[in-house]
Short mmCIF file of C-alpha atoms and ligand atoms in Angstrom, two decimals:
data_model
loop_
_atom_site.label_atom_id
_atom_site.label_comp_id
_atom_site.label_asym_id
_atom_site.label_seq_id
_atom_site.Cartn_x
_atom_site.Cartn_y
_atom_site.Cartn_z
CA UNK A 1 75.41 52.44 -174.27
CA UNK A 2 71.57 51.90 -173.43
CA UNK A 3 69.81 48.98 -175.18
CA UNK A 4 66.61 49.88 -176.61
CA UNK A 5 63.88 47.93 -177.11
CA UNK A 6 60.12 47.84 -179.50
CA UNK A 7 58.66 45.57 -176.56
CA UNK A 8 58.56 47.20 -173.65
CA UNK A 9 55.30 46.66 -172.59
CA UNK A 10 55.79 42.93 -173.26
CA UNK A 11 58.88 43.14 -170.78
CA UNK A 12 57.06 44.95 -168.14
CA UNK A 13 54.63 42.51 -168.29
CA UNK A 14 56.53 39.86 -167.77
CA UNK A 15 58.61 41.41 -165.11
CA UNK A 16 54.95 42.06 -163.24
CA UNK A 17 54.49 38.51 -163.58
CA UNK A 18 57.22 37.55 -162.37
CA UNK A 19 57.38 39.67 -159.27
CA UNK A 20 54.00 39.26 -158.20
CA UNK A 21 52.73 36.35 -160.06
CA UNK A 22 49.56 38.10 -161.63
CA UNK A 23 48.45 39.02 -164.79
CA UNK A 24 48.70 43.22 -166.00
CA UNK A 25 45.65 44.80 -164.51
CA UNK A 26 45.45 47.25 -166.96
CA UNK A 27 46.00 48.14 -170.12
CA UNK A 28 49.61 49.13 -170.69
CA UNK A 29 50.92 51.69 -173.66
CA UNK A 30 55.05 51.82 -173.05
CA UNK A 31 57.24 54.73 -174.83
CA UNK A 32 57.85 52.86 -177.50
CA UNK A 33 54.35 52.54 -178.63
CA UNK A 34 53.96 48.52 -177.43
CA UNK A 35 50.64 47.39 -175.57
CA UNK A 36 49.83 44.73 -173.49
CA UNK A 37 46.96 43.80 -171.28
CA UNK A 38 43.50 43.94 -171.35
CA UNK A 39 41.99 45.98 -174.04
CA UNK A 40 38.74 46.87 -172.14
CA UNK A 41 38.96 49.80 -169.38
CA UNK A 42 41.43 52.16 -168.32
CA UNK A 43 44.93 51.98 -169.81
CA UNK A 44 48.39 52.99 -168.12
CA UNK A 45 50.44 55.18 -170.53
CA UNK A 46 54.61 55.15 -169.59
CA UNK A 47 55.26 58.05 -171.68
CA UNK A 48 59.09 57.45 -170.66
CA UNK A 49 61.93 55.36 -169.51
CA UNK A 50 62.01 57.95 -166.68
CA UNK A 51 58.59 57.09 -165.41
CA UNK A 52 60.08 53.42 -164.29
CA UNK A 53 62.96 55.63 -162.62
CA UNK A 54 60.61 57.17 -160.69
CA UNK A 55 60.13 53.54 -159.31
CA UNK A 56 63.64 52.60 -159.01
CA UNK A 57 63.98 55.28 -156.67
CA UNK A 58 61.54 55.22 -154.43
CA UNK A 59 59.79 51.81 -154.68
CA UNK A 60 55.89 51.88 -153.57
CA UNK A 61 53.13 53.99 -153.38
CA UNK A 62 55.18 57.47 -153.29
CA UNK A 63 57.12 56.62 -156.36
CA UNK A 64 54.16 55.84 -158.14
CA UNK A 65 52.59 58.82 -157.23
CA UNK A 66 55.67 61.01 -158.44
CA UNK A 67 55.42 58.96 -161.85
CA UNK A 68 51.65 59.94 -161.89
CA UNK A 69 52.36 63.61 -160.72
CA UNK A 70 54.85 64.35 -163.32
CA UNK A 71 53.75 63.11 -166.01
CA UNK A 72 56.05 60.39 -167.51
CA UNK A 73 52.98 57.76 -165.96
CA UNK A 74 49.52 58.84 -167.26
CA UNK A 75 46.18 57.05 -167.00
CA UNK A 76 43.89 57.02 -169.74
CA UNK A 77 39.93 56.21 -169.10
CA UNK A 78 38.62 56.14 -165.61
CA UNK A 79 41.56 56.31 -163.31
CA UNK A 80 39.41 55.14 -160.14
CA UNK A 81 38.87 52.14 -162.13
CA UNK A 82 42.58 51.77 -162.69
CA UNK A 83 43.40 52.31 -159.22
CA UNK A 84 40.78 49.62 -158.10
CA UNK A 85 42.26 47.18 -160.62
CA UNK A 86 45.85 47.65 -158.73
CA UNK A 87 44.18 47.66 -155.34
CA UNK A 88 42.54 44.40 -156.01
CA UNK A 89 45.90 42.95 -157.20
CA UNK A 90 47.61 44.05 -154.14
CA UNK A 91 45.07 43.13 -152.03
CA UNK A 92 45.27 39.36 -153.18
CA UNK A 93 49.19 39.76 -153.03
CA UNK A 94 48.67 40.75 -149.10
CA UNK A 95 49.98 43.91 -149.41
CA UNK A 96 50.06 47.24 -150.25
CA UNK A 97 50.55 48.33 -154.08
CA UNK A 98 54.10 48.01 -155.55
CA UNK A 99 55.85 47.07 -151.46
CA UNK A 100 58.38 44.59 -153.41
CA UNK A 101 60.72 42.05 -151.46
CA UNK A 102 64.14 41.84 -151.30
CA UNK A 103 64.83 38.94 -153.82
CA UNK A 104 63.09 40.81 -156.56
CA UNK A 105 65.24 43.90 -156.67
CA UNK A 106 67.89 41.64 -158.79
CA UNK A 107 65.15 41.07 -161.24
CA UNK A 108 63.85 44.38 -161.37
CA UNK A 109 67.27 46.15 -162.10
CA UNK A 110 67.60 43.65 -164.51
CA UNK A 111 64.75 44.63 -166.21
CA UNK A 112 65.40 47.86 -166.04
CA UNK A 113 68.70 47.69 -167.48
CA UNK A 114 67.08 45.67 -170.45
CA UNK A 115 64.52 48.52 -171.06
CA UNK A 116 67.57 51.18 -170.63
CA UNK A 117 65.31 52.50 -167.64
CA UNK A 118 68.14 52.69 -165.50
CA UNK A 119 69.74 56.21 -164.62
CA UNK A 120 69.91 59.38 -162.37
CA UNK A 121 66.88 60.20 -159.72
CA UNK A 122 64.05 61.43 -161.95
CA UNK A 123 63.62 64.87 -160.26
CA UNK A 124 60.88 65.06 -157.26
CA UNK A 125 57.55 66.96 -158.92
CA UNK A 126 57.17 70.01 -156.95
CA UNK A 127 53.99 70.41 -154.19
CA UNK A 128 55.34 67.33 -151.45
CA UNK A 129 55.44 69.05 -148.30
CA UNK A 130 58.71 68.53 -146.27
CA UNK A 131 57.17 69.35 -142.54
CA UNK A 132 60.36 69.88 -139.77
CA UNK A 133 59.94 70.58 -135.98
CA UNK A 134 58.68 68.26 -133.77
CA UNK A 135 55.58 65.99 -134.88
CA UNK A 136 52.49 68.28 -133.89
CA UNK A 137 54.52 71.37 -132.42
CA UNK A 138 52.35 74.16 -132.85
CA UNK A 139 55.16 75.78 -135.15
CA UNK A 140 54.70 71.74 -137.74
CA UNK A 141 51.22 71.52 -137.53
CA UNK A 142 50.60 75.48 -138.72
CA UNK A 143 52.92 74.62 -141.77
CA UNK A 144 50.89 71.87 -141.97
CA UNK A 145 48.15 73.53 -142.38
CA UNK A 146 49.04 76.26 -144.61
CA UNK A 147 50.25 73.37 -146.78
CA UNK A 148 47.20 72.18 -147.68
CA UNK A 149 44.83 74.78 -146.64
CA UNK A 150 46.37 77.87 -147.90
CA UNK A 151 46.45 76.23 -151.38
CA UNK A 152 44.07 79.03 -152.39
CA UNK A 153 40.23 79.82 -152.15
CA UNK A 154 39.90 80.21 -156.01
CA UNK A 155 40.91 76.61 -155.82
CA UNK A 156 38.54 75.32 -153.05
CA UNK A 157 35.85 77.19 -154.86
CA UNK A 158 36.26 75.31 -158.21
CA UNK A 159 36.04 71.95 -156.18
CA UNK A 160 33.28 72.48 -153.16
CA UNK A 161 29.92 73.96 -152.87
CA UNK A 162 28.43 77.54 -152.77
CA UNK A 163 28.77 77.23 -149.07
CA UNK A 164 32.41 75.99 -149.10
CA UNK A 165 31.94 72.85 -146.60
CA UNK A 166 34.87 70.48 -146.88
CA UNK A 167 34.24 67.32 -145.15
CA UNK A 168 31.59 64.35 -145.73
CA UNK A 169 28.20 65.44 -146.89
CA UNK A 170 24.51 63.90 -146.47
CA UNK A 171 22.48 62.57 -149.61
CA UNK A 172 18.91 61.87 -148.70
CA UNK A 173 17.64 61.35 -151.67
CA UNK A 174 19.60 59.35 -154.66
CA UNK A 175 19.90 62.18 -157.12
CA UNK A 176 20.35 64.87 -154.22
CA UNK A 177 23.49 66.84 -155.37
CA UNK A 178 26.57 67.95 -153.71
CA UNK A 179 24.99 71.62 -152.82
CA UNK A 180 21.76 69.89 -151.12
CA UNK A 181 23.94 67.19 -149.48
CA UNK A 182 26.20 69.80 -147.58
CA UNK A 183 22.88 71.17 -147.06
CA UNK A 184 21.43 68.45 -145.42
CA UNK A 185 24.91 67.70 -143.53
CA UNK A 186 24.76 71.31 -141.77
CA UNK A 187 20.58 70.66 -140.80
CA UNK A 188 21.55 67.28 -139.45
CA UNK A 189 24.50 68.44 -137.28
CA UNK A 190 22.77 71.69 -136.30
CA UNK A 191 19.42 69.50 -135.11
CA UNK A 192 21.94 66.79 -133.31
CA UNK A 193 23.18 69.79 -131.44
CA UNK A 194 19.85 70.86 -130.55
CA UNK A 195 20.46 74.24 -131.57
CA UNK A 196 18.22 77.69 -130.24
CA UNK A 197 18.81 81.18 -130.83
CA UNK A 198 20.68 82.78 -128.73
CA UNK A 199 22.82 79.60 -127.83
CA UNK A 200 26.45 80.09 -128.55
CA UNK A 201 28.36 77.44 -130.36
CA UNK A 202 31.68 76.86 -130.80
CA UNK A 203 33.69 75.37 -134.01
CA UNK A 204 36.99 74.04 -133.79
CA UNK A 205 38.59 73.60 -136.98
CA UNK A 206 35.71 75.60 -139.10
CA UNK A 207 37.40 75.67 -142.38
CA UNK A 208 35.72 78.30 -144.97
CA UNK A 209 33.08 78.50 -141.73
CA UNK A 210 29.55 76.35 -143.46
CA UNK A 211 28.84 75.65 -140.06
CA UNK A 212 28.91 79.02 -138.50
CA UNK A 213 27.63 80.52 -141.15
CA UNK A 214 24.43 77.95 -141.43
CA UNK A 215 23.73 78.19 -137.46
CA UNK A 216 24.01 81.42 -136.99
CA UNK A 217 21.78 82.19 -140.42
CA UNK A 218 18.84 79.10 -139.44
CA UNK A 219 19.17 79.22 -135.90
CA UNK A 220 20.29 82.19 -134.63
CA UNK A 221 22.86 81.20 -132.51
CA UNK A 222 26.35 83.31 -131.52
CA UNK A 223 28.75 81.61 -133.10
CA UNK A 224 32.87 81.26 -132.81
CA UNK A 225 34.67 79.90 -135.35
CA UNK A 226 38.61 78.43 -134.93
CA UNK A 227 41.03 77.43 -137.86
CA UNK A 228 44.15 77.45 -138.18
CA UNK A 229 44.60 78.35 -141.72
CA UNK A 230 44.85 82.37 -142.60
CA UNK A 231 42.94 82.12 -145.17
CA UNK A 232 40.24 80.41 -143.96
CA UNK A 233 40.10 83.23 -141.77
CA UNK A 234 40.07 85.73 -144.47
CA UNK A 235 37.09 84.28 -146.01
CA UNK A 236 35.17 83.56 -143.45
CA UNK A 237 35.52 87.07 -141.93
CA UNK A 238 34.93 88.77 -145.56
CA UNK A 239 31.80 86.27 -145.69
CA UNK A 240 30.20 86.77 -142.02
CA UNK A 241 30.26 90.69 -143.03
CA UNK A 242 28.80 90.35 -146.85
CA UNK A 243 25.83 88.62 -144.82
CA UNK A 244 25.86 91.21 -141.80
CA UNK A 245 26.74 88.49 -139.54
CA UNK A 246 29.66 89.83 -137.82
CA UNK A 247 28.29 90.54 -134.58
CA UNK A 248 27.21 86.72 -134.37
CA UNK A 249 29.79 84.86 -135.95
CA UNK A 250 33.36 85.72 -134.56
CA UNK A 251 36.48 84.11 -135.94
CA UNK A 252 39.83 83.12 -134.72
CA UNK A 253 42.60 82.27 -136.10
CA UNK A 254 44.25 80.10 -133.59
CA UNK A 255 45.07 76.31 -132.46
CA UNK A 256 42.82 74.62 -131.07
CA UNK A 257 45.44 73.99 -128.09
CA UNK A 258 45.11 78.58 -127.48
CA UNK A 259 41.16 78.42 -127.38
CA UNK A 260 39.87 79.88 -123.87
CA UNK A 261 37.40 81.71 -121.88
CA UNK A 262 33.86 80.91 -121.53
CA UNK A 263 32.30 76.98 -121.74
CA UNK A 264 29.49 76.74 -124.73
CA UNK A 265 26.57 75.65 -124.84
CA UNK A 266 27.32 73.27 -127.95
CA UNK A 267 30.08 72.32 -129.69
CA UNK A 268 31.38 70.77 -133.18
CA UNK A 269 34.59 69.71 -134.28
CA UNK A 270 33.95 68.68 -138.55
CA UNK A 271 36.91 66.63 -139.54
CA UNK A 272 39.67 68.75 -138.18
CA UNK A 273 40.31 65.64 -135.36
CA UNK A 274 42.31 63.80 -138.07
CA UNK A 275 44.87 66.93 -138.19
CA UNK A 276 45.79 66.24 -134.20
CA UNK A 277 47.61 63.05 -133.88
CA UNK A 278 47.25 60.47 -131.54
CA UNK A 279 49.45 61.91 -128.85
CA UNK A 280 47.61 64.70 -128.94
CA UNK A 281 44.02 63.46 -129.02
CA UNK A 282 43.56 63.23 -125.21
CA UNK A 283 44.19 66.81 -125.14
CA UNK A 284 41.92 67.70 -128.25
CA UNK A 285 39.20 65.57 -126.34
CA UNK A 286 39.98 67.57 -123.05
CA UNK A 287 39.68 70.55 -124.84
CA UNK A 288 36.37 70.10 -126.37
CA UNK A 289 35.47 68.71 -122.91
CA UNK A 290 36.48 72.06 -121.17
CA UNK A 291 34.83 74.17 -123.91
CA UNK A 292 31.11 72.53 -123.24
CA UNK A 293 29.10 73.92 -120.44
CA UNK A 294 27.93 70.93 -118.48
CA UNK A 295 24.51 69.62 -119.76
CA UNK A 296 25.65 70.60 -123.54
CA UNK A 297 26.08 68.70 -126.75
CA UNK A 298 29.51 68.30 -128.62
CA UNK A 299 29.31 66.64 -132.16
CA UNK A 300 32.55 65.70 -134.00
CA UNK A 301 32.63 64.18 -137.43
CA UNK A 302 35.60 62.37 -138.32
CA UNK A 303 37.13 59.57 -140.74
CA UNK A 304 38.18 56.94 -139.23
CA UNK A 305 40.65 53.96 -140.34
CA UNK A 306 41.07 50.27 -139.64
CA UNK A 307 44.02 48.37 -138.94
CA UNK A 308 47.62 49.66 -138.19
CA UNK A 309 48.33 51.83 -140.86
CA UNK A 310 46.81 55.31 -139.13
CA UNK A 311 48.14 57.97 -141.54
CA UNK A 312 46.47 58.52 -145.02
CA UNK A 313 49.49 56.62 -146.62
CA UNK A 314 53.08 57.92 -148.43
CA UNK A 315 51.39 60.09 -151.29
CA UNK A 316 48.67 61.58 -149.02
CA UNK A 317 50.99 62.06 -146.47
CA UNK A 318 53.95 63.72 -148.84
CA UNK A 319 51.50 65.80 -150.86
CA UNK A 320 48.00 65.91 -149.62
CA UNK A 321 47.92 66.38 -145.29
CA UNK A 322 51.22 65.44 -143.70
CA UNK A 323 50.93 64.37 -140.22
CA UNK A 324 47.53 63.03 -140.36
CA UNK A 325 46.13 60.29 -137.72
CA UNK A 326 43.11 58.12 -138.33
CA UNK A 327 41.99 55.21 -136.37
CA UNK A 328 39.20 52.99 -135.55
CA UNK A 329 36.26 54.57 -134.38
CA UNK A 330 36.11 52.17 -131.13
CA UNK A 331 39.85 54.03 -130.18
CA UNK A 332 38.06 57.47 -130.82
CA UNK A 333 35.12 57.06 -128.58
CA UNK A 334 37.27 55.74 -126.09
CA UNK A 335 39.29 58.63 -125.67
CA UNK A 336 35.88 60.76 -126.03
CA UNK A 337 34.47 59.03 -122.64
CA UNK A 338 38.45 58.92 -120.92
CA UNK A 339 37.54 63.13 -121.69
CA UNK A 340 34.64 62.92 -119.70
CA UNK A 341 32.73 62.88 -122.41
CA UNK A 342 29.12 60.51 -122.80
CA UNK A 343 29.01 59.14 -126.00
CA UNK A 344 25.17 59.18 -126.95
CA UNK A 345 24.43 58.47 -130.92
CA UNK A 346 27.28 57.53 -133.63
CA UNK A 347 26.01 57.21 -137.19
CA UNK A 348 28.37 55.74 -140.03
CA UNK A 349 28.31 57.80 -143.12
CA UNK A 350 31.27 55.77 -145.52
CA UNK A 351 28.63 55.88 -148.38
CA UNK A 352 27.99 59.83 -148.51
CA UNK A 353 31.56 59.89 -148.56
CA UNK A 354 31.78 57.97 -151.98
CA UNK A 355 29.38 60.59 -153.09
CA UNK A 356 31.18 63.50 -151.48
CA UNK A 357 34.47 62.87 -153.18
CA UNK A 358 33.15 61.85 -156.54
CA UNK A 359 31.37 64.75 -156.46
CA UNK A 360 34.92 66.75 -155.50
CA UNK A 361 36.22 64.97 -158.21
CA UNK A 362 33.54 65.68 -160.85
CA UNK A 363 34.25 69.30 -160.34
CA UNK A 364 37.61 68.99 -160.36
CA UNK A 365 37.57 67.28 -163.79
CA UNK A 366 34.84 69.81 -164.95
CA UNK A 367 37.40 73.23 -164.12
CA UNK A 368 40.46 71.23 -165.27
CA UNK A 369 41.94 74.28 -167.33
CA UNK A 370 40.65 76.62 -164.56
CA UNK A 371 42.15 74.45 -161.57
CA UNK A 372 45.53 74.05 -164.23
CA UNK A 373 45.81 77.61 -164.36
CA UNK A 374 45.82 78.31 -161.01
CA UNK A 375 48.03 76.19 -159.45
CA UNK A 376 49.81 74.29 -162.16
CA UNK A 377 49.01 70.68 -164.29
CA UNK A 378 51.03 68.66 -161.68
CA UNK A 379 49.44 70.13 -158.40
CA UNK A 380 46.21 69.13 -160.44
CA UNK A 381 47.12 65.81 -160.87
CA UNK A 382 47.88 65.74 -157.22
CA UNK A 383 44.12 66.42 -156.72
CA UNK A 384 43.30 64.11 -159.23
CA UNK A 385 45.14 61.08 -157.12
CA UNK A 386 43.72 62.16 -154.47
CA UNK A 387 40.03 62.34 -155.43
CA UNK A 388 40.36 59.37 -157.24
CA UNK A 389 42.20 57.22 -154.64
CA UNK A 390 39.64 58.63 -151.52
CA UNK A 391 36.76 57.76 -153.09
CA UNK A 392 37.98 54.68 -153.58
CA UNK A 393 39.47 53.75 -150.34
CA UNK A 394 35.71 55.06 -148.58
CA UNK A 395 34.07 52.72 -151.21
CA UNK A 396 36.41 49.59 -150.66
CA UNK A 397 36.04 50.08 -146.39
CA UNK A 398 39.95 51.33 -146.32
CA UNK A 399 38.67 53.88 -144.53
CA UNK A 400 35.33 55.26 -142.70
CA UNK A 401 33.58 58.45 -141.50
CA UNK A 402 31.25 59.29 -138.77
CA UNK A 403 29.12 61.38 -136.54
CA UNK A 404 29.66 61.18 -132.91
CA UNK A 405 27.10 63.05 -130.45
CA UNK A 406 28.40 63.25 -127.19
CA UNK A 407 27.61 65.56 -124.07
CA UNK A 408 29.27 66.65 -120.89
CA UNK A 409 26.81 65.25 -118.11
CA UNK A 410 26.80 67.73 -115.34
CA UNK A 411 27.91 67.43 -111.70
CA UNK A 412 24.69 65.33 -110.64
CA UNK A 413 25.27 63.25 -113.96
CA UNK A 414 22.85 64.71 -115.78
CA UNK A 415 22.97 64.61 -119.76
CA UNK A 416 20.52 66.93 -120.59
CA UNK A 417 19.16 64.84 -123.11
CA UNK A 418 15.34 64.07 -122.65
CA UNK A 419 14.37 60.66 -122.88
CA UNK A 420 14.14 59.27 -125.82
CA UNK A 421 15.97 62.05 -127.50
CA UNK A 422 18.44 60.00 -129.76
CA UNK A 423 20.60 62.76 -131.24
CA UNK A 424 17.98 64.03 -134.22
CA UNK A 425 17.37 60.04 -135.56
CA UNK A 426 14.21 61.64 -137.64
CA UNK A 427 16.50 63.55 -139.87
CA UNK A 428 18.67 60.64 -141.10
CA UNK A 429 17.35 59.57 -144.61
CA UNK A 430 18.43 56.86 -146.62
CA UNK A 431 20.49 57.24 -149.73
CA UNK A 432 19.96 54.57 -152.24
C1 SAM B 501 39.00 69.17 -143.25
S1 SAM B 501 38.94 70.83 -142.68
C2 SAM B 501 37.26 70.82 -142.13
C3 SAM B 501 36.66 72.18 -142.22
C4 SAM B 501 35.23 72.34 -141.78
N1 SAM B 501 34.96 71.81 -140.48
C5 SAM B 501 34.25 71.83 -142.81
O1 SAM B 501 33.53 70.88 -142.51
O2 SAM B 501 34.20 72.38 -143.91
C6 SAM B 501 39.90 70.83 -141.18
C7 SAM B 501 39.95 72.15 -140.44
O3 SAM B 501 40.68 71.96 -139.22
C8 SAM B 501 41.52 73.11 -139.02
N2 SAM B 501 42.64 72.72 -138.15
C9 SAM B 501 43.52 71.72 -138.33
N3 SAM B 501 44.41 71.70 -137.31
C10 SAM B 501 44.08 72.71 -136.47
C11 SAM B 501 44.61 73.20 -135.24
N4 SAM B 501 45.71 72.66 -134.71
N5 SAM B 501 43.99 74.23 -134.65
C12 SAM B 501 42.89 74.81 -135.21
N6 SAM B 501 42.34 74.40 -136.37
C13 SAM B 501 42.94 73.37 -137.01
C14 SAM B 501 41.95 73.49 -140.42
O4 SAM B 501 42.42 74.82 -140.43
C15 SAM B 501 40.63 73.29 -141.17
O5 SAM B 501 39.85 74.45 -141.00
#
């Protein structure tokens, strides 16, 4: 028979204490209706027994997420705040939220069996991708993709900007807003590439195509545009023709490993560097290499992360972008020059991507019944997480983002830079 209790909160407290020595972070409402923790700020709401389950099973970050994702574990109030509250706990524990030794498995089924919180595998919320193959096989990494990308444009268009960019944006100005910051992104990267009309640029990973679209509307250049995602594809080729831009912008739906022909005279590769894995990277880098005419300018923009932990960590990695890979930037521009590559100008942007993401996440909490009724409350809170925990992670220097300028020096060695030219410098401003 399962022994019930009017304390739970009290328990769980104490059972936190106990396993990792620290006060409750939070606010915490149990099942039962008993609080603990600090009144002030967010509050964590176990609207079950099942929601510890969730725990039991899969100890950690993932099982957490499931609680979150399904409901039985809700957040009340600001749930970046909550998640910085944990992260600060697990920080001063060493490690990463909820990673529990050994010995404390006795006292946590203990516990559990005290709150009658022990029982059967709480069922997996639905949306964690299960990728098979081999790691970065063409066949994984366009499953992959579909995954995430495919999740639907309606979607993406409730979260991002008219122009559809998803990747870091640039504030210049402290109450510049996400529209003028993907703005200003596109002008910067389009004056570090030195762009003309009539030059032809290549985009590798293009997503919804904001790049194409931008350089081939401001600058007149012929532009070809590569994702891997159908509908991506779709849009972009719907889009190019609603602006009468189909001669100049051509799109493929491809890998980047299939792209051939002709060098250009610029390339960019906007976040999509994260999606090739590090045994892969020397290639990506050789492609991009291949695909510049000698003399001409490649800019990538990626995120980068410290330490030894390259993917984007278990509930990213389950329901967000299996299979990612990000690592210091140092290991990047080293395999940039091993290309052949001459890395010329890198700028850090970690602070526009606080902005970026909250921004995401603003919009995502402003179409909530919109976003809800198009793919479901649970793949909602999925995005919530996410948004929440990325902004965070930029903010706390978890993880980074940057522009890299690089060209392909011709056979003499020339750059094709003029002197003095230090990858469009006057256009960086200076959020506050
Ligand atoms: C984060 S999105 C960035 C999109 C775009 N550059 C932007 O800034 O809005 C990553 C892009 O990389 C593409 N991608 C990922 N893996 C790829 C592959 N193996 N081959 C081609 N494109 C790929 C995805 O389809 C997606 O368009």
């Amino acid at each position: 028979m399962q022994r019930t209790t009017r304390h739970a909160a009290a328990r769980i407290e104490q059972l936190i204490r106990e396993l990792v020595d620290v006060p409750l972070p939070v606010g915490l409402t149990a099942w039962d209706g008993s609080e603990e923790g600090p009144e002030q700020g967010p509050r964590v709401l176990l609207r079950n027994r099942r929601a510890l389950r969730h725990l039991l099973w899969q100890p950690g970050e993932l099982g957490l997420a499931r609680a979150f994702v399904s409901g039985d574990l809700d957040v009340r109030g600001d749930l970046t705040e909550a998640l910085r509250r944990c992260w600060a706990v697990a920080r001063a524990q060493d490690r990463g939220p909820l990673r529990l030794r050994g010995r404390h498995w006795g006292r946590l089924a203990r516990a559990a069996l005290r709150l009658g919180a022990l029982g059967p595998r709480p069922p997996v919320p639905p949306g964690e991708a299960r990728p098979s193959g081999r790691l970065h096989s063409r066949g994984r990494d366009r499953s992959v993709i579909a995954h995430h990308y495919d999740a639907g444009n309606a979607f993406y268009e409730l979260l991002l900007d008219p122009q559809m960019a998803y990747s870091c944006g640039y504030f210049t100005a402290p109450d510049d807003d996400l529209e003028q910051a993907q703005d200003a992104k596109l002008d910067l990267i389009c004056r570090k590439l030195a762009l003309q009309p009539g030059m032809r640029l290549l985009d590798v990973g293009c997503g919804w195509g904001s790049l194409v679209l931008y350089a081939a509307r401001r600058h007149g250049v012929r532009a070809t545009a590569v994702t891997l995602s159908a509908e991506q594809a779709d849009y972009l080729r719907r889009c190019a023709a609603e602006l009468g831009l189909q001669e100049q912008v051509q799109v493929l739906h491809q890998d980047y490993r299939a792209i051939g022909g002709e060098p250009f005279d610029a390339v960019a590769s906007v976040e999509m560097g994260e999606h090739v894995g590090a045994d892969n990277y020397p290639r990506y880098a050789a492609t991009l290499h291949r695909m510049l005419r000698p003399g001409g300018r490649l800019l990538i923009q990626q995120m980068s992360r410290a330490g030894n932990a390259p993917g984007g960590g278990a509930f990213i990695e389950s329901y967000i972008a299996p299979d990612m890979t990000m690592v210091p930037i140092g290991s990047t521009l080293d395999l940039l020059e091993s290309a052949g590559l001459e890395v010329r100008d890198v700028e850090a942007m970690r602070e526009h991507y606080v902005r970026t993401v909250r921004a995401w996440l603003a919009a995502l909490q402003e179409n909530w019944s919109a976003a809800v009724a198009l793919m479901g409350e649970q793949q909602a809170r999925v995005w919530w997480l996410y948004l929440a925990g990325g902004a965070l992670a930029f903010e706390e220097n978890r993880m980074g983002v940057h522009q890299v300028v690089a060209v392909r020096p011709d056979a003499t060695g020339a750059s094709g830079m003029a002197l003095g030219d230090r990858a469009a410098l006057p256009g960086r401003g200076v959020p506050a």
